[in-house]
XYZ file of C-alpha atoms in Angstrom:
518
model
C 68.695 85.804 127.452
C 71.838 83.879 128.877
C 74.051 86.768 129.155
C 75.756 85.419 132.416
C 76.913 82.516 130.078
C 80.785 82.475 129.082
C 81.043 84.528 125.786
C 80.715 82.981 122.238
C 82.644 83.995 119.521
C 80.743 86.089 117.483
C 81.421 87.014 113.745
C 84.077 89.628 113.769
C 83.115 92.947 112.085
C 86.041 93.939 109.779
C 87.596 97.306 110.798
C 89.821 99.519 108.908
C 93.272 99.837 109.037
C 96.144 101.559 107.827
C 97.924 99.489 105.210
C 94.465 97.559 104.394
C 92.838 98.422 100.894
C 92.513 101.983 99.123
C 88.563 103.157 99.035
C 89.752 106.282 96.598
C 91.535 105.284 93.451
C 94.466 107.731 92.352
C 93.130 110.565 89.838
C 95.231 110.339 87.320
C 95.636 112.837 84.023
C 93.405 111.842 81.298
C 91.899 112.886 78.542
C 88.827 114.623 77.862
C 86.636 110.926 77.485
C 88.549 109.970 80.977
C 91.043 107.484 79.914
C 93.143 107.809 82.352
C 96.988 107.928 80.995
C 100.207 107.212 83.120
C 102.469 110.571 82.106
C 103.142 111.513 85.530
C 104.365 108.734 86.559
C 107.987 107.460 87.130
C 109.388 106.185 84.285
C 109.722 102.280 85.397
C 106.157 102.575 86.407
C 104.448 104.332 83.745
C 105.799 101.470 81.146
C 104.393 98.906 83.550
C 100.789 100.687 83.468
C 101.417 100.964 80.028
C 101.971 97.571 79.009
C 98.657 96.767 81.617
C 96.489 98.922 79.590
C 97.490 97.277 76.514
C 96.995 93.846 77.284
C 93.730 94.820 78.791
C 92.965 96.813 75.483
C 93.556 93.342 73.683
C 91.924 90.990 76.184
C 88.984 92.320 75.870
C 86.587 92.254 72.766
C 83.975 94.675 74.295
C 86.655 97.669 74.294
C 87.335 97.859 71.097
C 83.871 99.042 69.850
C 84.015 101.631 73.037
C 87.012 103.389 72.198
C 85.854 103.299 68.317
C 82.281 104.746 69.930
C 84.326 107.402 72.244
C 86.330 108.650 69.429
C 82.785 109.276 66.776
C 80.584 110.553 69.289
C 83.017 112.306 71.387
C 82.217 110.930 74.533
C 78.672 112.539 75.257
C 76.925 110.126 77.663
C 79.158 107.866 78.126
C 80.538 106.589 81.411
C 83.814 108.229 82.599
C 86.176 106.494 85.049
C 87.952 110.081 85.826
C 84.674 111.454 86.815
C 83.793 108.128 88.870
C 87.182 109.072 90.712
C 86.844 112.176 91.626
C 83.042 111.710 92.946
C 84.490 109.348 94.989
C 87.160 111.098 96.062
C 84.400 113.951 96.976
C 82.504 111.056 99.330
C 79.672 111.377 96.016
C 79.203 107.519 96.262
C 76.104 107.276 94.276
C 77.323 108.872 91.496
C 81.139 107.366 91.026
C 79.169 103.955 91.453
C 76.965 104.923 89.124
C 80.149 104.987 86.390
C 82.184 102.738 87.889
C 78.946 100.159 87.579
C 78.414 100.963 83.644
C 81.990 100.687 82.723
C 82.572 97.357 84.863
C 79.423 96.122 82.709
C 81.471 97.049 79.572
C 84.323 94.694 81.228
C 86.813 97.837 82.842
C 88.738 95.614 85.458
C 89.511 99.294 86.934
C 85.852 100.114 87.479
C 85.261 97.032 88.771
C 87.938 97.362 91.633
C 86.314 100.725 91.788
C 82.872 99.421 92.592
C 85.014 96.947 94.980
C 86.402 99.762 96.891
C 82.430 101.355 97.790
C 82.055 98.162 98.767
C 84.793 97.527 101.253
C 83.789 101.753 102.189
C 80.796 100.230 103.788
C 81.808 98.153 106.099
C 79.393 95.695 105.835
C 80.712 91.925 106.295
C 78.625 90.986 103.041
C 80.227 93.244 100.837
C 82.995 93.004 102.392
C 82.965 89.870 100.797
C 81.627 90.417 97.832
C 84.550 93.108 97.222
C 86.964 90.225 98.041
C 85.770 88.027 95.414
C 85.493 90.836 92.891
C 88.892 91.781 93.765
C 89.964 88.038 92.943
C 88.063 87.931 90.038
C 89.894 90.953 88.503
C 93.231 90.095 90.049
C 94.464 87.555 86.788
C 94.849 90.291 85.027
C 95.211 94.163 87.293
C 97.590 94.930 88.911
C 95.624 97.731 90.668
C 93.177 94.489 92.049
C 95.930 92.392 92.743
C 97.187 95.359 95.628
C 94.019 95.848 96.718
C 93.434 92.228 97.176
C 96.733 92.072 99.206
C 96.238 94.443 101.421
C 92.578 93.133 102.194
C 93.992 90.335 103.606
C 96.858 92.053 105.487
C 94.222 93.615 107.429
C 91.530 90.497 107.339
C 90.986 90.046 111.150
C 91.828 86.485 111.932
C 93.333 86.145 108.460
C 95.470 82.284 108.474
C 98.567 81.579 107.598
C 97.501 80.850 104.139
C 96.390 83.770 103.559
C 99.083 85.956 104.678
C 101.367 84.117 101.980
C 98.815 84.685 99.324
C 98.865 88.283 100.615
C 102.433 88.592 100.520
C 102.912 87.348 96.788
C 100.024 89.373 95.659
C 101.293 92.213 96.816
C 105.390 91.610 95.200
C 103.353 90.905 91.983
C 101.678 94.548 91.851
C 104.597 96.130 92.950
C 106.432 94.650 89.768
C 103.941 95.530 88.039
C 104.364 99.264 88.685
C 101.511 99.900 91.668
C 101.684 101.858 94.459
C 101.009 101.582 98.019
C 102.224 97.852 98.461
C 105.587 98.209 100.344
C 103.407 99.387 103.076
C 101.223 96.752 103.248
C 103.868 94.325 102.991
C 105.627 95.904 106.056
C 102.877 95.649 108.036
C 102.284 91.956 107.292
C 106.286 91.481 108.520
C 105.607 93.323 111.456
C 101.722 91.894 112.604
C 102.460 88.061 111.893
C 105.908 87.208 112.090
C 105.432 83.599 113.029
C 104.233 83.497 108.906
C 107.328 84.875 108.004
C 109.705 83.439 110.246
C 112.774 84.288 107.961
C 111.611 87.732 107.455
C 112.962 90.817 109.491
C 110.977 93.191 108.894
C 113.536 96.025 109.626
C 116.169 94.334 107.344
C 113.614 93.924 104.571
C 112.800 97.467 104.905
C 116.723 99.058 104.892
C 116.686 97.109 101.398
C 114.276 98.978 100.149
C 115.417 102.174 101.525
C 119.179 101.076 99.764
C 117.189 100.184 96.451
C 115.811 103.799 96.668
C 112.084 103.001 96.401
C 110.031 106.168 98.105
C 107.672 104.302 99.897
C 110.583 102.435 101.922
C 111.047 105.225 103.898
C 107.329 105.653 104.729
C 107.147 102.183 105.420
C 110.481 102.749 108.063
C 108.069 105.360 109.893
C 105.196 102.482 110.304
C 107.442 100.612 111.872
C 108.452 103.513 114.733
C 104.941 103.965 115.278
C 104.180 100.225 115.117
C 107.310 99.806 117.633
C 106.409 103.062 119.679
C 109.798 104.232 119.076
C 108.283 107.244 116.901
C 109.161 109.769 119.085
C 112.199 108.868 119.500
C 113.041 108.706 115.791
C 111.522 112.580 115.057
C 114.598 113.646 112.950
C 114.793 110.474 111.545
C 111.399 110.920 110.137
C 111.607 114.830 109.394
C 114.366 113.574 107.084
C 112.405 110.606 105.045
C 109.720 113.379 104.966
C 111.316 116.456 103.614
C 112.988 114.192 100.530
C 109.666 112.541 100.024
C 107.095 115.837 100.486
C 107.201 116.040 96.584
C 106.299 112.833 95.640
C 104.571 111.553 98.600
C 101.926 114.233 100.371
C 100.905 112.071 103.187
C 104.512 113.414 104.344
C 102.747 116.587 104.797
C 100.433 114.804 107.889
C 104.198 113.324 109.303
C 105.957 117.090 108.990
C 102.943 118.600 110.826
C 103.060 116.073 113.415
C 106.700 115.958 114.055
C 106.867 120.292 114.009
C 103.871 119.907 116.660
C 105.527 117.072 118.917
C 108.202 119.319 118.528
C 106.464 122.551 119.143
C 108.127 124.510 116.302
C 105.435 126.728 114.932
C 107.965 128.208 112.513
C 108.520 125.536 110.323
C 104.449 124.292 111.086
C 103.753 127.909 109.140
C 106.168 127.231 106.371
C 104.612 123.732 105.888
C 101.420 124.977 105.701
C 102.251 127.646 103.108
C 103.719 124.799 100.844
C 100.579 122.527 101.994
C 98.393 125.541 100.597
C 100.147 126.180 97.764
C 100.154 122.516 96.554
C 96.434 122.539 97.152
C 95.771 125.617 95.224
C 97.971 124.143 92.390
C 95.291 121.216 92.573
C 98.154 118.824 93.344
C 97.031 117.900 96.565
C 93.759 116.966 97.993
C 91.771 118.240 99.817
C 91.131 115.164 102.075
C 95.282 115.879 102.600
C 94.369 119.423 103.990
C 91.653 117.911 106.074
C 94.265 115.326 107.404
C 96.955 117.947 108.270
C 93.706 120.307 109.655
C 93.231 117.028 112.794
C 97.274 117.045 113.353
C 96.999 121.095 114.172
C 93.584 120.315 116.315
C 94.766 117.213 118.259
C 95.935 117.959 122.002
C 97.444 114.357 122.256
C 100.116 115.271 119.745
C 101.350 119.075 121.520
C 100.405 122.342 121.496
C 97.036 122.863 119.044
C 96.487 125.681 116.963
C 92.529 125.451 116.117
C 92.136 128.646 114.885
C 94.886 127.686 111.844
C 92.988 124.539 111.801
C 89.913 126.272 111.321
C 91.017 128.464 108.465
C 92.073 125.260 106.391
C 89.418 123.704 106.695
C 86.565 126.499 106.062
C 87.235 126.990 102.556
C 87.855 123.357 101.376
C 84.638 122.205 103.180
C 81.830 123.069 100.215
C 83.828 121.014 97.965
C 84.905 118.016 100.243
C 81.618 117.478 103.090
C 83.756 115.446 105.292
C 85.809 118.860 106.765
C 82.095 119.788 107.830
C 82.338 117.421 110.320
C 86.032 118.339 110.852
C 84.901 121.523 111.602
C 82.306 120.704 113.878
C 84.906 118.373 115.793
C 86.393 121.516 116.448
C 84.137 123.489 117.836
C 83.354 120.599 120.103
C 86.794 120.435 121.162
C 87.535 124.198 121.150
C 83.717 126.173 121.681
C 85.424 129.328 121.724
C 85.683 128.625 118.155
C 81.606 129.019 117.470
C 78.506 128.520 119.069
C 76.347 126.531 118.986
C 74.253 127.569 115.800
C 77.712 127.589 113.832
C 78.290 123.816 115.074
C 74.569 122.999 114.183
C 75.443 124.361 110.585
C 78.583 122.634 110.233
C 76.761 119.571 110.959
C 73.434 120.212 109.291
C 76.184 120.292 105.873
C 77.878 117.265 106.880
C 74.550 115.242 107.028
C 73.212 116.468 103.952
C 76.552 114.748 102.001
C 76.137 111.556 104.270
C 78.180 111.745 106.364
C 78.242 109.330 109.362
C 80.910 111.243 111.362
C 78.274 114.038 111.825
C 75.368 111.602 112.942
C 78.134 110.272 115.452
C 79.208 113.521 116.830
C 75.407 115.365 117.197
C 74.900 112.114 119.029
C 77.440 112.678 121.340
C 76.106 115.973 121.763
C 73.031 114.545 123.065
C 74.400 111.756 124.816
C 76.243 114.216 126.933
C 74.347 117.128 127.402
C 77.042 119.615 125.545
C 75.889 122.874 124.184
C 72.231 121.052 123.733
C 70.068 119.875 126.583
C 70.702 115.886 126.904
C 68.185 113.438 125.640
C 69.320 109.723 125.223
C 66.462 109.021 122.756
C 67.650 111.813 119.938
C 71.431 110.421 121.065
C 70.318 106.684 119.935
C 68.588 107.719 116.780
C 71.524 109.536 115.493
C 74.035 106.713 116.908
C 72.200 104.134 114.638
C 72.515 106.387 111.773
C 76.211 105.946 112.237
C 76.083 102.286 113.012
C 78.515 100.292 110.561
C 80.541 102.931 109.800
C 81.497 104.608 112.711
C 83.077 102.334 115.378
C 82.459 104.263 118.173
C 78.400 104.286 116.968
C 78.502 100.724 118.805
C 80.274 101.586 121.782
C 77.684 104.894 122.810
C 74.245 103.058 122.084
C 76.158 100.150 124.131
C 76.513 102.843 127.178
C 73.187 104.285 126.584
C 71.675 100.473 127.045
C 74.019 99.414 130.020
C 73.338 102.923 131.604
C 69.755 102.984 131.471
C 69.390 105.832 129.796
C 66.176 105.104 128.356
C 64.592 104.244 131.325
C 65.815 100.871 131.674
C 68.449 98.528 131.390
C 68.939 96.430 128.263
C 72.069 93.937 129.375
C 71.885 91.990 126.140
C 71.618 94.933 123.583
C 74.407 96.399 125.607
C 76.800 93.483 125.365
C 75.818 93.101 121.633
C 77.109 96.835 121.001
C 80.300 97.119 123.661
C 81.167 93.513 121.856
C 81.221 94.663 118.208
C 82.768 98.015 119.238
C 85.570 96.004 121.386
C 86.656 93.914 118.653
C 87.089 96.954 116.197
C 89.129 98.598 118.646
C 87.367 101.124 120.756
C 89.358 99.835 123.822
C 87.001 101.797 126.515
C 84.464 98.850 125.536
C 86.234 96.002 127.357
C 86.030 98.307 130.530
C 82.306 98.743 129.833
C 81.937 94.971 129.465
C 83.603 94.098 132.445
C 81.156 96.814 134.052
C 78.282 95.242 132.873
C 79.651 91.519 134.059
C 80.719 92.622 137.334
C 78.279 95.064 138.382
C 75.215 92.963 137.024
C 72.366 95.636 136.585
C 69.910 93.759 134.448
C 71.390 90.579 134.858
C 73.163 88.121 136.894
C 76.880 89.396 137.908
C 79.513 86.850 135.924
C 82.749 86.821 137.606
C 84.234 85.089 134.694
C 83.327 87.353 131.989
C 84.148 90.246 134.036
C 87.535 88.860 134.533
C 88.170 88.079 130.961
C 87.004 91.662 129.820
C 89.047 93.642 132.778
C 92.079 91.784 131.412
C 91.362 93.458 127.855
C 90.767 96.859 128.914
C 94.199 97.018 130.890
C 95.507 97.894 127.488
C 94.258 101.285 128.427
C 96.715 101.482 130.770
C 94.347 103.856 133.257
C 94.394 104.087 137.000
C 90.207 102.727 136.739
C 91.262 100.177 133.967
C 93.998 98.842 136.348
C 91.971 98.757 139.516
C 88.953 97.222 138.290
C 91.084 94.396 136.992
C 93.118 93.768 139.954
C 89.717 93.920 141.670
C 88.376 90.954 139.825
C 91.198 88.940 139.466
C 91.161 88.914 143.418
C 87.540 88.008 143.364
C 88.050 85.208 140.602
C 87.522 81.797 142.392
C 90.548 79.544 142.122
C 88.573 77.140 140.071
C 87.583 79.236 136.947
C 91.132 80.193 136.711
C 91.986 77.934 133.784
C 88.649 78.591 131.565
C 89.028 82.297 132.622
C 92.640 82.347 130.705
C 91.280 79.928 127.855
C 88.766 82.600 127.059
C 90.679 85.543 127.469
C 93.263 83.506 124.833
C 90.470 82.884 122.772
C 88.868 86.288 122.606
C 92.481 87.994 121.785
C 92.564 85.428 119.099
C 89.312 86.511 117.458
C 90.829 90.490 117.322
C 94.207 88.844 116.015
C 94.564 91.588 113.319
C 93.276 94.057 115.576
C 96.335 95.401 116.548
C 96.078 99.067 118.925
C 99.423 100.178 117.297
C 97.710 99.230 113.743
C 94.600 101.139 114.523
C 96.613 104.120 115.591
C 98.716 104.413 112.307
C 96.119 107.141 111.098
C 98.656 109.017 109.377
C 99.704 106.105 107.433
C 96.382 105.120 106.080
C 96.971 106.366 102.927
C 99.606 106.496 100.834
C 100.097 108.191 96.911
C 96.671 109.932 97.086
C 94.946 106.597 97.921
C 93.059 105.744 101.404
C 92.840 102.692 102.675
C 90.654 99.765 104.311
């Protein structure tokens, strides 16, 4: 092991982001076989779908017989698209793949971005790239692969130049062709590379939408507050874009309940969440919406909480949509006066029977840190590997449990492996634990160098120990390494390029039309 070495750039582990591509296609009226039809769509759009259906109807000599076969046998065991949708949209991966799969055989370009999107769910670099090239494959021809194509590559750490074009055009192209959800994307590509578009303002560009009276302008207006972190100053601002979008646009429901909570105006949080309900019980909006709204009311960053409201929402939505489970359970770590600690066990004992990684991550965390169960860093580790690849954070614990020592000894190298691939997916409290591990040396030889470069990274943190520890080391730096110490600190902030803090935070702008995102 040469862990005192300077740092190599290893392969960068793609991490999700909020104007990236949709996991969850849009469900979408249909009728009973699950052909999905446009009627509730705007007008301009709907035609555009329309006249995509068609010419995939006539491209395509295998549909013909299918829709003959559909309409004589009345559909029985055949593979449904709507059904693949909505077992997706229920986290049911197996069996949405399972129709996606057979109708992507039978040449669906739809079911084959569908089977993209389980893919890119993963998070696995592989199929990460295997979703890429299915998403190009389909992209001559949908309009639905073309967006999710585009906004791939707008969140593609350490995407190039030529890429970000090809991102940009991809994305105008779906949009004319009636999709959703690419304004967004295409904001967010202004605002993270703007020496690609050097004769693009991104605020300009997006008051000509907002003039042209395209709904997802104004959304995109609010990414850039919180991309500028001018959102709290712009509250009203976004109330307004909010209230005249609620209708057509739910995520507006997760930007009301923020702003009435920033706010502290419990008044008009109640009436929201009476429309919120409503609209849920109407089967209008999702439950993954509720659950979204449910964190705003439970999150201390963002004002006063109210977890017992939070905690109501989320109860009866959880049988049919696993991932409140875990919501749930969050909760009662949060807030124990909530439950104890059989109710948590339950909640999570749910959770893990839908697969859910959130609820491996969190009983870790239980027993990494001793709360409401005795500690024990072995159980901790088994249930952080469970959550490994899709949970960021997974990384960044079974990195502390190896730098700690928590298993007896110190592992330096299987530390650094974890801290490194959480660091560069954005868990920020990695780089401190990196330049821990370089400047304390347990295990291994102290690297002054490394430690420096690290410390430097985890000052976006902005804490009094973050601070400290790198004023420390850059004091201790020898004037010699000076100039390799700043070439790899350049070089490692090059690698996260796309890995933007203010993109990572944009959780409420992850999804947009009923469709989440990379």
């Amino acid at each position: 092991m040469n862990i005192h070495t300077p740092l190599p750039m290893t392969k960068t582990a793609p991490v999700a982001a909020a104007a990236g591509c949709d996991r969850v296609q849009r469900t979408r009226e249909g009728d009973e076989c699950g052909l999905a039809n446009t009627a509730r769509r705007p007008e301009p759009v709907r035609y555009a779908a329309d006249r995509s259906l068609r010419q995939r109807l006539q491209g395509s000599a295998l549909l013909l017989p299918l829709v003959t076969a559909m309409a004589l046998a009345g559909c029985a065991g055949l593979p449904d698209q709507r059904l693949a949708n909505e077992a997706l949209k229920r986290g049911d991966t197996v069996l949405a793949e399972q129709n996606y799969r057979q109708l992507a055989d039978l040449g669906y370009s739809d079911a084959q971005v569908g089977l993209a999107d389980i893919q890119m769910e993963t998070r696995d670099p592989a199929k990460i790239k295997q979703a890429e090239a299915t998403y190009r494959a389909a992209a001559d021809t949908s309009p639905r692969a073309q967006a999710r194509l585009g906004r791939l590559l707008v969140a593609k750490p350490g995407s190039t130049e030529a890429e970000h074009h090809e991102a940009e055009g991809l994305l105008k192209k779906a949009f004319a062709n009636g999709e959703g959800n690419t304004l967004i994307p295409l904001a967010m590509l202004y605002l993270q590379y703007p020496q690609s578009f050097p004769k693009v303002n991104a605020q300009q560009q997006i008051s000509q939408w907002r003039s042209a009276g395209y709904p997802e302008a104004g959304l995109a207006q609010v990414l850039l507050y919180r991309t500028q972190g001018t959102y709290d100053q712009h509250l009203a601002e976004v109330e307004t874009i909010c209230k005249a979008a609620l209708n057509v646009t739910d995520i507006c429901y997760v930007e009301l309940a923020t702003v009435y909570q920033k706010r502290g105006q419990p008044e008009q949080q109640a009436e929201l969440l009476k429309q919120l309900q409503a609209g849920h019980a109407r089967g209008v909006i999702s439950a993954q919406r509720v659950d979204s709204v449910a964190r705003v009311l439970g999150d201390a960053s963002l004002g006063k909480t109210d977890e017992k409201t939070a905690q109501a929402l989320l109860e009866p939505i959880a049988p049919g949509y696993p991932a409140s489970w875990v919501t749930l359970a969050q909760l009662l770590y949060d807030f124990p006066e909530l439950g104890d600690v059989d109710k948590m066990m339950q909640y999570l004992d749910n959770g893990r029977a839908a697969d859910q990684p959130r609820a491996e991550l969190l009983l870790g965390k239980l027993y990494y840190e001793g709360k409401m169960v005795p500690a024990d860093a072995k159980v901790a580790e088994e249930h952080f590997k469970k959550a490994q690849g899709k949970e960021v954070a997974a990384d960044y614990y079974l990195g502390q449990i190896y730098r700690r020592g928590y298993l007896g000894q110190v592992y330096p190298q299987k530390a650094l492996d974890h801290l490194l691939t959480a660091a560069r997916n954005g868990q920020n409290s990695a780089d401190f634990a990196i330049a821990q591990l370089f400047s304390q040396g347990k295990g291994t030889k102290p690297d002054p160098l490394n430690a420096y470069v690290f410390s430097q990274l985890a000052k976006t943190q902005d804490t009094p120990q973050a601070n400290e520890l790198a004023q420390q080391l850059e004091a201790q730096l020898p004037p010699g390494q000076r100039a390799e110490a700043q070439r790899l600190l350049q070089q490692e902030q090059a690698v996260r390029g796309a890995l933007s803090q203010n993109t990572l935070e944009l959780h409420a702008l992850q999804e947009e039309d009923g469709e989440e995102s990379l």
